């Protein structure tokens, strides 16, 4: 077996004549976090549905933990846990009853089941509200319970469809640390999100989905590097210094109002040293400098929602 937890090739899916996934290839190594990033309607949930055997592909192959999703759906289901985009908890049951229901539906033996329920309630900080009906839970508590339910049976590959949408910053961070703990245990996480910061924080690899196609794939740093615009910004105290620096630094552009100079650079230590050496050589002192790298927001905006550009580029 390879170390791919998820291997997808040429995946296609249409609803009637609407093509939703138009040839997706991806590979997720075991024990890593993969984030599928994309705007509303990009096809994230559809991808999760096909990968978790909830929907059938129209073309391509999907292998999960080495099993083919089309021909061995049972084996796939036994290897995975899924937390859907909309909490799948039962409002009328208590938190504990919801978890117990999952245990009853799983192969976990009844005796061990009780322990599993208690451990999960504790781990997700839900002990106090365990006896209350879920209808009285906040959105964040529901999300946590939903994820706890996914963990019954200890799945090694977990799909999380927008696990933190609608959570406040604190609950989001709690969710992130739970996700990191799972990966530290060797679990593979496939996570969809609309939050670039989330992908940046968590993911080993990111794929950006737009209108059913992957428009970029790589580590967060690789994606950031795809967007040109990394530069060094130097600030000066006098116009004379700005003038002098602009003369000796090739390719720089000036911002007279801010007494600043924008110098293209890869941001690496070697080029920074060369830049500062050059200023030294001409006895020019800068008031301050900063390296400006594009963040994932820039990447996302540059890569998605550009159908017209794509068409006209052909
Ligand atoms: N069962 C279905 N029948 C018909 N069209 C569908 C169905 N499910 C999804 N679609 C369409 O497929 C496209 C992708 O939907 P999907 O739910 O995968 O997007 P998403 O990336 O998860 O979006 P969001 O961020 O809003 O959750 C949308 O245009 C949607 O209308
Ligand atoms: Mg969705």
Coordinates of C-alpha atoms and ligand atoms in Angstrom, one line a residue:
X1 CA 0.0 0.0 0.0
X2 CA 1.1 3.5 -0.7
X3 CA 1.0 6.2 2.0
X4 CA -1.9 7.9 0.2
X5 CA -5.0 8.1 2.4
X6 CA -7.0 9.7 -0.4
X7 CA -6.2 9.4 -4.1
X8 CA -8.5 11.0 -6.6
X9 CA -8.0 11.0 -10.3
X10 CA -10.1 12.6 -13.1
X11 CA -13.2 12.9 -10.8
X12 CA -16.2 14.2 -12.6
X13 CA -19.7 14.8 -11.3
X14 CA -22.7 16.5 -12.9
X15 CA -26.3 17.1 -11.6
X16 CA -28.4 16.7 -14.8
X17 CA -26.5 18.8 -17.3
X18 CA -24.8 21.0 -14.8
X19 CA -21.2 20.0 -14.4
X20 CA -20.2 20.4 -10.8
X21 CA -16.8 18.7 -10.7
X22 CA -14.9 18.8 -13.9
X23 CA -11.9 16.5 -13.6
X24 CA -10.4 16.7 -10.1
X25 CA -7.0 15.1 -9.2
X26 CA -5.7 15.0 -5.7
X27 CA -3.6 13.0 -3.4
X28 CA -3.6 13.2 0.4
X29 CA -0.8 11.6 2.3
X30 CA -1.8 9.7 5.4
X31 CA -1.4 11.6 8.7
X32 CA -1.6 15.1 7.0
X33 CA -4.3 17.8 6.8
X34 CA -5.5 18.6 3.3
X35 CA -7.7 21.7 2.8
X36 CA -10.1 22.2 0.0
X37 CA -10.6 25.9 -0.4
X38 CA -13.3 27.5 -2.5
X39 CA -16.1 30.0 -2.7
X40 CA -19.8 29.2 -2.3
X41 CA -20.9 26.7 -5.0
X42 CA -17.4 25.8 -6.0
X43 CA -18.2 22.1 -5.4
X44 CA -16.6 21.4 -2.0
X45 CA -19.5 19.6 -0.5
X46 CA -20.0 17.7 -3.7
X47 CA -16.4 16.5 -3.5
X48 CA -16.8 15.5 0.1
X49 CA -20.1 13.6 -0.8
X50 CA -18.4 11.7 -3.6
X51 CA -15.3 10.9 -1.5
X52 CA -17.4 9.6 1.4
X53 CA -19.6 7.5 -0.9
X54 CA -22.7 9.6 -0.2
X55 CA -22.9 10.5 -3.9
X56 CA -21.7 8.6 -7.0
X57 CA -19.1 9.9 -9.4
X58 CA -19.8 10.1 -13.1
X59 CA -16.2 9.5 -14.0
X60 CA -12.7 9.1 -12.6
X61 CA -11.5 7.1 -9.7
X62 CA -11.5 7.6 -5.9
X63 CA -9.5 5.5 -3.6
X64 CA -9.8 6.0 0.2
X65 CA -7.5 4.0 2.5
X66 CA -6.7 1.9 -0.6
X67 CA -10.3 1.0 -1.3
X68 CA -12.2 2.0 -4.4
X69 CA -15.2 4.2 -3.5
X70 CA -17.3 2.9 -6.5
X71 CA -16.7 -0.8 -6.0
X72 CA -15.9 -1.1 -2.2
X73 CA -18.1 1.6 -0.6
X74 CA -18.5 -0.5 2.6
X75 CA -14.7 -0.7 3.1
X76 CA -14.4 3.0 2.5
X77 CA -17.2 3.8 5.0
X78 CA -15.5 1.6 7.6
X79 CA -12.3 3.6 7.3
X80 CA -13.7 7.1 7.5
X81 CA -15.6 9.6 9.7
X82 CA -17.6 12.5 8.2
X83 CA -18.8 15.7 9.8
X84 CA -21.1 17.3 7.3
X85 CA -21.6 21.0 6.5
X86 CA -24.8 21.1 8.5
X87 CA -24.8 19.6 12.0
X88 CA -26.2 16.1 11.9
X89 CA -27.2 16.1 15.6
X90 CA -30.7 15.2 16.8
X91 CA -32.2 18.2 18.5
X92 CA -34.5 16.3 20.7
X93 CA -31.9 14.0 22.2
X94 CA -29.3 15.1 24.8
X95 CA -25.6 15.3 23.9
X96 CA -25.0 12.0 25.7
X97 CA -27.9 10.3 23.9
X98 CA -26.6 11.5 20.5
X99 CA -23.2 10.1 21.2
X100 CA -24.7 6.8 22.6
X101 CA -26.8 6.5 19.4
X102 CA -23.6 6.7 17.3
X103 CA -22.0 4.0 19.5
X104 CA -25.1 1.8 19.1
X105 CA -24.8 2.2 15.3
X106 CA -21.1 1.4 15.3
X107 CA -19.3 -1.9 15.9
X108 CA -18.0 -0.6 19.3
X109 CA -19.1 -3.2 21.9
X110 CA -21.7 -1.9 24.5
X111 CA -19.3 -2.0 27.4
X112 CA -16.5 -0.1 25.7
X113 CA -19.2 2.2 24.3
X114 CA -20.0 3.8 27.7
X115 CA -16.4 4.6 28.2
X116 CA -16.1 6.1 24.7
X117 CA -19.1 8.3 25.3
X118 CA -17.6 9.6 28.6
X119 CA -14.2 10.2 27.1
X120 CA -15.6 12.2 24.1
X121 CA -17.8 14.3 26.4
X122 CA -14.8 15.1 28.4
X123 CA -12.5 15.8 25.5
X124 CA -15.0 18.2 23.9
X125 CA -15.8 19.9 27.1
X126 CA -19.4 18.9 26.9
X127 CA -19.8 17.1 30.3
X128 CA -21.8 19.8 31.9
X129 CA -24.4 20.0 29.1
X130 CA -24.4 16.2 28.4
X131 CA -27.9 15.8 30.0
X132 CA -29.4 18.7 28.2
X133 CA -31.3 18.4 24.9
X134 CA -29.3 19.6 21.9
X135 CA -32.0 22.2 21.1
X136 CA -30.6 24.2 24.0
X137 CA -27.0 24.1 22.6
X138 CA -25.2 27.0 21.0
X139 CA -23.9 26.6 17.4
X140 CA -20.4 26.0 18.7
X141 CA -21.5 23.3 21.1
X142 CA -23.4 21.5 18.3
X143 CA -20.4 21.6 16.1
X144 CA -18.3 20.1 18.8
X145 CA -20.9 17.4 19.5
X146 CA -21.1 16.7 15.8
X147 CA -17.3 16.2 15.6
X148 CA -17.4 14.1 18.8
X149 CA -20.0 11.8 17.1
X150 CA -17.7 11.5 14.1
X151 CA -14.9 10.2 16.3
X152 CA -16.9 7.3 17.7
X153 CA -15.2 4.2 16.2
X154 CA -11.9 6.0 15.9
X155 CA -11.8 6.6 12.2
X156 CA -8.4 7.1 10.6
X157 CA -9.6 9.4 7.9
X158 CA -11.9 12.2 8.7
X159 CA -13.8 14.6 6.4
X160 CA -14.8 17.9 7.8
X161 CA -17.0 20.1 5.7
X162 CA -16.6 23.7 6.8
X163 CA -16.2 22.7 10.5
X164 CA -15.8 26.2 11.8
X165 CA -18.2 28.2 9.7
X166 CA -20.3 30.4 12.1
X167 CA -18.0 29.8 15.1
X168 CA -16.6 32.7 17.1
X169 CA -12.8 33.1 17.1
X170 CA -12.4 31.3 20.4
X171 CA -14.5 28.3 19.4
X172 CA -12.7 28.3 16.0
X173 CA -9.4 28.0 17.9
X174 CA -10.7 25.2 20.0
X175 CA -11.7 23.4 16.9
X176 CA -8.3 23.9 15.4
X177 CA -6.6 22.5 18.4
X178 CA -8.9 19.4 18.3
X179 CA -8.0 18.9 14.7
X180 CA -4.3 19.3 15.4
X181 CA -4.5 16.7 18.2
X182 CA -6.2 14.3 15.8
X183 CA -3.4 14.7 13.3
X184 CA -0.8 14.2 16.0
X185 CA -2.5 10.9 16.6
X186 CA -1.9 9.9 12.9
X187 CA -5.4 10.7 11.6
X188 CA -5.7 12.1 8.1
X189 CA -8.0 15.2 7.8
X190 CA -9.7 16.4 4.7
X191 CA -11.1 19.8 5.5
X192 CA -13.1 22.2 3.4
X193 CA -13.2 25.9 4.3
X194 CA -13.9 29.3 3.0
X195 CA -11.4 30.8 5.4
X196 CA -7.9 31.3 4.0
X197 CA -6.5 31.8 7.5
X198 CA -7.8 28.5 8.5
X199 CA -6.2 26.7 5.6
X200 CA -3.0 28.6 6.2
X201 CA -3.0 27.7 9.9
X202 CA -3.9 24.0 9.6
X203 CA -3.2 22.6 6.2
X204 CA -0.1 20.8 5.0
X205 CA -1.5 21.1 1.5
X206 CA -4.2 23.3 0.0
X207 CA -6.2 22.9 -3.2
X208 CA -8.2 25.8 -4.5
X209 CA -11.5 24.8 -6.1
X210 CA -13.3 27.1 -8.4
X211 CA -16.3 26.3 -10.6
X212 CA -15.6 22.6 -10.4
X213 CA -11.9 22.8 -11.2
X214 CA -8.7 22.9 -9.1
X215 CA -7.1 26.2 -10.0
X216 CA -4.1 25.7 -7.7
X217 CA -2.6 23.1 -5.4
X218 CA 0.4 23.2 -3.1
X219 CA 1.6 24.0 0.4
X220 CA 0.4 27.4 1.8
X221 CA 3.8 28.9 1.0
X222 CA 3.9 27.5 -2.5
X223 CA 0.5 29.1 -3.2
X224 CA 1.6 32.4 -1.8
X225 CA 4.7 32.3 -4.0
X226 CA 2.5 31.9 -7.1
X227 CA 1.3 35.4 -6.6
X228 CA 4.0 37.9 -7.6
X229 CA 4.4 40.9 -5.3
X230 CA 6.8 39.9 -2.6
X231 CA 8.8 43.0 -1.9
X232 CA 10.8 44.9 0.7
X233 CA 9.5 48.3 1.8
X234 CA 12.1 50.7 3.1
X235 CA 11.2 53.9 4.9
X236 CA 13.4 57.0 5.1
X237 CA 13.4 60.1 7.2
X238 CA 14.4 62.6 4.5
X239 CA 13.6 63.0 0.8
X240 CA 17.4 63.2 0.2
X241 CA 17.8 59.7 1.5
X242 CA 14.9 58.5 -0.4
X243 CA 16.4 60.0 -3.6
X244 CA 19.8 58.4 -2.9
X245 CA 18.3 55.0 -2.3
X246 CA 16.1 55.1 -5.4
X247 CA 19.2 55.9 -7.4
X248 CA 21.1 52.8 -6.2
X249 CA 18.4 50.2 -5.9
X250 CA 17.4 49.0 -9.3
X251 CA 13.7 48.4 -10.1
X252 CA 12.5 50.2 -7.0
X253 CA 9.3 52.3 -7.0
X254 CA 8.9 55.3 -4.7
X255 CA 6.1 56.4 -2.6
X256 CA 7.0 60.1 -2.0
X257 CA 4.3 60.8 0.4
X258 CA 5.3 58.0 2.8
X259 CA 9.0 58.6 2.1
X260 CA 9.1 54.9 1.2
X261 CA 10.7 52.7 -1.4
X262 CA 9.3 49.4 -2.7
X263 CA 12.0 47.1 -3.8
X264 CA 11.2 43.8 -5.6
X265 CA 12.7 40.9 -3.6
X266 CA 12.1 37.2 -2.9
X267 CA 12.3 38.0 0.8
X268 CA 15.1 35.5 1.4
X269 CA 17.9 36.3 3.8
X270 CA 20.6 36.4 1.0
X271 CA 18.7 39.1 -1.0
X272 CA 17.9 41.0 2.1
X273 CA 21.6 41.1 3.1
X274 CA 22.6 42.2 -0.4
X275 CA 20.0 45.0 -0.2
X276 CA 21.2 46.2 3.2
X277 CA 24.8 46.0 2.1
X278 CA 24.1 48.1 -0.9
X279 CA 22.5 50.8 1.3
X280 CA 25.6 50.6 3.6
X281 CA 27.9 50.9 0.7
X282 CA 26.4 54.3 -0.2
X283 CA 26.0 55.3 3.5
X284 CA 22.3 55.5 3.2
X285 CA 20.4 54.7 6.3
X286 CA 16.8 53.5 6.2
X287 CA 14.4 54.4 9.1
X288 CA 12.9 50.9 8.9
X289 CA 12.1 48.1 6.6
X290 CA 9.6 45.3 6.2
X291 CA 9.2 42.3 3.9
X292 CA 5.7 42.2 2.4
X293 CA 4.5 38.8 1.2
X294 CA 1.1 38.3 -0.4
X295 CA -1.2 36.4 2.0
X296 CA -3.7 33.7 1.0
X297 CA -6.4 36.2 0.6
X298 CA -4.5 37.7 -2.3
X299 CA -4.0 34.1 -3.7
X300 CA -7.6 33.3 -3.4
X301 CA -8.8 36.5 -5.0
X302 CA -6.3 36.1 -7.8
X303 CA -7.3 32.5 -8.5
X304 CA -11.0 32.3 -8.1
X305 CA -14.0 34.0 -9.7
X306 CA -12.2 34.9 -12.9
X307 CA -14.2 33.0 -15.5
X308 CA -14.2 36.0 -17.9
X309 CA -10.4 36.2 -17.7
X310 CA -10.1 32.5 -18.3
X311 CA -12.3 32.5 -21.3
X312 CA -10.6 35.5 -22.9
X313 CA -7.2 34.0 -22.2
X314 CA -8.0 31.1 -24.5
Ligands
LIG1 N1 -28.1 17.5 -5.3 C1 -27.9 18.5 -6.1 N2 -28.6 18.7 -7.2 C2 -28.4 19.7 -8.1 N3 -27.4 20.5 -8.0 C3 -26.6 20.4 -6.9 C4 -26.8 19.4 -5.9 N4 -25.8 19.5 -5.0 C5 -25.1 20.6 -5.4 N5 -25.5 21.1 -6.5 C6 -24.9 22.2 -7.2 O1 -23.5 22.0 -7.4 C7 -22.7 23.2 -7.2 C8 -21.7 23.0 -6.1 O2 -22.4 22.8 -4.9 P1 -21.6 22.4 -3.5 O3 -22.6 22.3 -2.5 O4 -20.7 21.3 -3.8 O5 -20.7 23.7 -3.3 P2 -19.8 24.2 -2.0 O6 -18.5 24.5 -2.6 O7 -19.9 23.2 -1.0 O8 -20.5 25.6 -1.6 P3 -20.7 26.2 -0.1 O9 -19.5 26.9 0.2 O10 -21.9 27.1 -0.3 O11 -21.1 25.1 0.8 C9 -23.7 24.3 -6.9 O12 -24.0 25.0 -8.1 C10 -25.0 23.5 -6.4 O13 -26.1 24.2 -6.8
LIG2 MG1 -20.6 23.2 0.9

